[in-house]
Tab-separated table of C-alpha atoms and ligand atoms in Angstrom:
chain	number	residue	atom	x	y	z
A	1	MET	CA	1.016	-34.734	-5.350
A	2	LYS	CA	0.552	-36.575	-8.624
A	3	ILE	CA	-2.902	-37.549	-9.825
A	4	THR	CA	-2.672	-41.266	-10.478
A	5	SER	CA	-6.340	-42.174	-10.749
A	6	ALA	CA	-9.565	-40.344	-11.478
A	7	VAL	CA	-12.899	-42.086	-11.703
A	8	PHE	CA	-16.397	-40.755	-12.303
A	9	VAL	CA	-18.472	-42.144	-9.415
A	10	ARG	CA	-21.956	-40.806	-10.131
A	11	GLY	CA	-24.185	-37.874	-10.933
A	12	VAL	CA	-26.459	-37.035	-8.021
A	13	THR	CA	-29.831	-35.327	-8.027
A	14	ASN	CA	-31.340	-36.614	-4.790
A	15	GLU	CA	-30.606	-37.357	-1.161
A	16	GLU	CA	-30.309	-41.171	-1.465
A	17	ASP	CA	-27.478	-40.935	-3.962
A	18	MET	CA	-25.434	-38.369	-2.043
A	19	ILE	CA	-21.964	-39.480	-1.059
A	20	TYR	CA	-21.086	-39.150	2.601
A	21	ASP	CA	-17.979	-41.014	3.640
A	22	ASP	CA	-14.743	-40.092	5.354
A	23	LEU	CA	-13.072	-38.655	2.276
A	24	PRO	CA	-12.715	-34.900	1.763
A	25	GLN	CA	-14.720	-33.211	-0.983
A	26	VAL	CA	-13.682	-30.224	-3.062
A	27	ALA	CA	-16.668	-28.666	-4.809
A	28	PHE	CA	-16.409	-26.504	-7.917
A	29	VAL	CA	-18.967	-23.701	-7.967
A	30	GLY	CA	-19.475	-21.201	-10.766
A	31	ARG	CA	-21.595	-19.918	-13.607
A	32	SER	CA	-22.374	-22.304	-16.416
A	33	ASN	CA	-19.746	-22.177	-19.140
A	34	VAL	CA	-17.130	-20.761	-16.784
A	35	GLY	CA	-15.035	-23.876	-17.419
A	36	LYS	CA	-15.595	-26.116	-14.361
A	37	SER	CA	-15.568	-29.351	-16.357
A	38	SER	CA	-12.512	-28.204	-18.296
A	39	ILE	CA	-10.710	-27.412	-15.037
A	40	ILE	CA	-11.455	-30.868	-13.645
A	41	ASN	CA	-10.277	-32.425	-16.910
A	42	SER	CA	-7.106	-30.355	-16.760
A	43	ILE	CA	-6.401	-31.407	-13.164
A	44	VAL	CA	-6.717	-35.088	-13.955
A	45	ASN	CA	-5.155	-34.794	-17.401
A	46	ASN	CA	-8.073	-36.442	-19.118
A	47	LYS	CA	-9.967	-34.432	-21.708
A	48	LYS	CA	-13.025	-36.618	-21.391
A	49	LEU	CA	-13.528	-37.293	-17.681
A	50	ALA	CA	-15.837	-34.415	-16.815
A	51	ARG	CA	-18.214	-33.625	-19.632
A	52	SER	CA	-17.177	-30.345	-21.172
A	53	SER	CA	-19.422	-28.612	-23.611
A	54	SER	CA	-20.006	-25.269	-25.212
A	55	THR	CA	-23.752	-25.877	-24.750
A	56	ALA	CA	-24.157	-24.256	-21.380
A	57	GLY	CA	-26.722	-25.387	-18.839
A	58	ARG	CA	-26.850	-28.953	-20.094
A	59	THR	CA	-26.361	-30.691	-16.798
A	60	GLN	CA	-28.167	-30.264	-13.521
A	61	GLU	CA	-26.436	-33.127	-11.774
A	62	ILE	CA	-23.886	-32.973	-9.002
A	63	ASN	CA	-21.046	-35.015	-10.433
A	64	PHE	CA	-18.634	-36.845	-8.120
A	65	PHE	CA	-15.121	-37.809	-9.263
A	66	LEU	CA	-12.898	-39.916	-7.010
A	67	ILE	CA	-9.257	-38.837	-7.193
A	68	ASN	CA	-6.370	-41.112	-6.110
A	69	ASN	CA	-8.911	-42.915	-3.894
A	70	LEU	CA	-8.278	-40.028	-1.502
A	71	MET	CA	-10.809	-37.318	-2.245
A	72	TYR	CA	-13.777	-36.310	-4.357
A	73	LEU	CA	-13.862	-33.499	-6.833
A	74	VAL	CA	-17.476	-32.393	-7.042
A	75	ASP	CA	-18.690	-30.600	-10.160
A	76	LEU	CA	-21.785	-28.638	-9.157
A	77	PRO	CA	-24.316	-27.530	-11.787
A	78	GLY	CA	-23.471	-24.169	-13.320
A	79	TYR	CA	-25.838	-21.297	-12.553
A	80	GLY	CA	-26.860	-18.332	-14.663
A	81	TYR	CA	-27.517	-19.963	-17.986
A	82	ALA	CA	-29.198	-17.069	-19.793
A	83	ARG	CA	-31.475	-19.180	-21.964
A	84	GLY	CA	-32.660	-21.448	-19.154
A	85	SER	CA	-36.206	-21.014	-17.865
A	86	PHE	CA	-36.803	-19.319	-14.526
A	87	THR	CA	-37.748	-22.650	-12.927
A	88	ASN	CA	-34.628	-24.267	-14.268
A	89	ARG	CA	-32.452	-21.531	-12.808
A	90	GLU	CA	-34.198	-21.836	-9.456
A	91	ILE	CA	-33.636	-25.598	-9.422
A	92	ILE	CA	-29.923	-25.113	-10.037
A	93	PHE	CA	-29.524	-22.481	-7.322
A	94	GLU	CA	-31.451	-24.642	-4.875
A	95	ARG	CA	-29.381	-27.717	-5.771
A	96	ILE	CA	-26.108	-25.891	-5.151
A	97	LYS	CA	-27.391	-24.579	-1.830
A	98	TRP	CA	-28.650	-28.037	-0.868
A	99	TYR	CA	-25.209	-29.533	-1.565
A	100	ILE	CA	-23.456	-26.818	0.451
A	101	PHE	CA	-25.817	-27.236	3.439
A	102	ASN	CA	-25.231	-30.990	3.326
A	103	GLN	CA	-21.496	-30.541	3.003
A	104	ASN	CA	-21.511	-28.405	6.120
A	105	LYS	CA	-23.454	-31.017	8.069
A	106	ASN	CA	-21.612	-34.113	6.880
A	107	CYS	CA	-18.126	-33.268	5.761
A	108	ASN	CA	-15.734	-31.324	7.921
A	109	GLN	CA	-12.809	-31.538	5.525
A	110	CYS	CA	-14.581	-29.930	2.615
A	111	LYS	CA	-13.833	-26.825	0.655
A	112	VAL	CA	-15.049	-24.886	-2.338
A	113	VAL	CA	-13.224	-23.735	-5.435
A	114	PHE	CA	-15.253	-20.776	-6.654
A	115	VAL	CA	-14.656	-20.320	-10.385
A	116	VAL	CA	-14.937	-16.908	-12.034
A	117	ASP	CA	-14.509	-16.111	-15.720
A	118	GLY	CA	-11.499	-13.810	-16.080
A	119	ARG	CA	-13.115	-12.050	-19.022
A	120	THR	CA	-16.141	-10.896	-17.047
A	121	GLY	CA	-14.867	-10.780	-13.476
A	122	MET	CA	-17.490	-11.331	-10.776
A	123	THR	CA	-20.994	-10.771	-12.103
A	124	ASP	CA	-23.962	-9.936	-9.852
A	125	LEU	CA	-24.927	-13.625	-9.779
A	126	ASP	CA	-21.359	-14.532	-8.769
A	127	LYS	CA	-21.484	-11.971	-5.974
A	128	ASP	CA	-24.772	-13.447	-4.689
A	129	MET	CA	-23.315	-16.957	-4.742
A	130	TYR	CA	-20.084	-15.813	-3.093
A	131	LYS	CA	-22.052	-14.126	-0.312
A	132	PHE	CA	-24.060	-17.300	0.218
A	133	LEU	CA	-20.849	-19.339	0.557
A	134	VAL	CA	-19.270	-16.858	2.956
A	135	ASP	CA	-22.453	-16.726	5.033
A	136	ASN	CA	-22.237	-20.522	5.275
A	137	ASN	CA	-18.645	-20.472	6.489
A	138	LYS	CA	-17.181	-22.210	3.507
A	139	LYS	CA	-13.448	-22.438	3.035
A	140	ILE	CA	-13.218	-20.793	-0.396
A	141	PHE	CA	-10.502	-20.620	-3.018
A	142	ILE	CA	-11.218	-18.271	-5.909
A	143	LEU	CA	-10.063	-19.535	-9.272
A	144	ILE	CA	-10.017	-17.038	-12.136
A	145	ASN	CA	-10.302	-19.165	-15.255
A	146	LYS	CA	-9.568	-18.448	-18.940
A	147	ILE	CA	-6.645	-16.148	-18.181
A	148	ASP	CA	-5.097	-17.280	-21.474
A	149	LYS	CA	-7.629	-14.910	-23.032
A	150	LEU	CA	-6.360	-11.880	-21.094
A	151	ASN	CA	-3.330	-9.687	-21.634
A	152	LEU	CA	-1.252	-8.543	-18.691
A	153	SER	CA	-3.162	-5.349	-17.967
A	154	GLU	CA	-6.564	-7.061	-18.327
A	155	LYS	CA	-5.372	-9.725	-15.912
A	156	GLN	CA	-4.297	-7.121	-13.370
A	157	LYS	CA	-7.549	-5.206	-13.741
A	158	CYS	CA	-9.564	-8.387	-13.213
A	159	LEU	CA	-7.553	-9.398	-10.129
A	160	ASN	CA	-7.923	-5.929	-8.614
A	161	SER	CA	-11.683	-5.821	-9.179
A	162	ILE	CA	-12.091	-9.226	-7.532
A	163	LYS	CA	-9.828	-8.396	-4.591
A	164	VAL	CA	-12.081	-5.445	-3.796
A	165	ILE	CA	-14.957	-7.899	-3.318
A	166	ILE	CA	-13.246	-10.816	-1.628
A	167	GLY	CA	-10.464	-9.137	0.339
A	168	ASP	CA	-7.615	-11.425	1.337
A	169	ASN	CA	-9.156	-14.680	0.185
A	170	ASN	CA	-6.987	-17.011	-1.875
A	171	ILE	CA	-6.934	-16.257	-5.609
A	172	ILE	CA	-5.606	-18.631	-8.260
A	173	PRO	CA	-5.300	-17.287	-11.815
A	174	TYR	CA	-5.887	-20.323	-14.049
A	175	SER	CA	-6.203	-21.545	-17.578
A	176	ALA	CA	-7.809	-24.922	-18.116
A	177	LYS	CA	-6.733	-24.644	-21.725
A	178	MET	CA	-3.038	-24.035	-21.032
A	179	HIS	CA	-2.957	-25.784	-17.592
A	180	THR	CA	-1.561	-22.583	-16.071
A	181	ASN	CA	-1.028	-22.965	-12.290
A	182	LYS	CA	-2.228	-26.543	-12.315
A	183	ASP	CA	0.416	-27.678	-9.810
A	184	MET	CA	-0.584	-24.874	-7.448
A	185	LEU	CA	-4.241	-25.881	-7.701
A	186	ILE	CA	-3.498	-29.560	-7.063
A	187	LYS	CA	-1.500	-28.605	-3.978
A	188	ILE	CA	-4.446	-26.582	-2.693
A	189	LEU	CA	-6.875	-29.423	-3.322
A	190	PHE	CA	-4.867	-31.740	-1.112
A	191	LEU	CA	-4.218	-29.206	1.665
A	192	LYS	CA	-5.591	-30.360	4.981
A	193	ASN	CA	-8.104	-27.884	6.400
B	201	GDP	P1	-18.705	-25.557	-17.488
B	201	GDP	O1	-20.093	-25.327	-18.010
B	201	GDP	O2	-18.369	-24.616	-16.380
B	201	GDP	O3	-18.402	-26.980	-17.137
B	201	GDP	O4	-17.726	-25.125	-18.689
B	201	GDP	P2	-16.913	-26.029	-19.740
B	201	GDP	O5	-15.780	-26.709	-19.080
B	201	GDP	O6	-17.876	-26.858	-20.512
B	201	GDP	O7	-16.259	-24.879	-20.666
B	201	GDP	C1	-17.085	-23.989	-21.396
B	201	GDP	C2	-16.314	-23.485	-22.620
B	201	GDP	O8	-15.197	-22.710	-22.198
B	201	GDP	C3	-15.746	-24.616	-23.477
B	201	GDP	O9	-15.874	-24.236	-24.831
B	201	GDP	C4	-14.282	-24.694	-23.058
B	201	GDP	O10	-13.444	-25.180	-24.074
B	201	GDP	C5	-13.992	-23.232	-22.744
B	201	GDP	N1	-12.917	-23.086	-21.722
B	201	GDP	C6	-12.901	-23.634	-20.491
B	201	GDP	N2	-11.790	-23.279	-19.821
B	201	GDP	C7	-11.077	-22.491	-20.660
B	201	GDP	C8	-9.819	-21.798	-20.536
B	201	GDP	O11	-9.105	-21.817	-19.526
B	201	GDP	N3	-9.425	-21.049	-21.618
B	201	GDP	C9	-10.178	-20.979	-22.756
B	201	GDP	N4	-9.696	-20.218	-23.746
B	201	GDP	N5	-11.358	-21.613	-22.893
B	201	GDP	C10	-11.802	-22.367	-21.864
């Protein structure tokens, strides 16, 4: 599948603006700065589509991108920004949970790409979020990003440590910077549930 069009639809913070139509949604969940925006930009081959920034925690919106007029990529706010206030962190966690609950109610062709930083593996916050997603019956693909920063043995160590936690779930080693495994990811995005 080739990506022929990618359009930012809107950033959502409340119920009225939520998008519920017949199209599938693939949501990207992960810590702030893990590279979600960069991954979306790499998928659509546009460095500017999703805002990417080294200033973590900047956005609290749920950003919808329409791809090929066939599906939405949904960039959820990143959690775990160390310098954010407690309230801010709570808002982000609650917003992610709210989206996931709504997705379950309104969208039966929806899945989650759960993004982990290959340099850190799954942190405690990642494990909490992963458990929440599993408990809510989400179809989850684990994407290990920034593998361009790892050598072969670090990569293997990271994969092994994550497999212990997630078992046989699908793992995609990825680099938004080098576009590693981009074709595999695009195929997964368009898989029918
Ligand atoms: P987000 O907060 O999850 O949306 O993260 P961003 O997409 O803004 O990325 C955070 C930082 O990580 C930026 O400086 C990116 O350039 C960098 N980054 C993202 N993906 C990769 C990757 O695959 N490899 C490397 N080396 N850096 C990356």
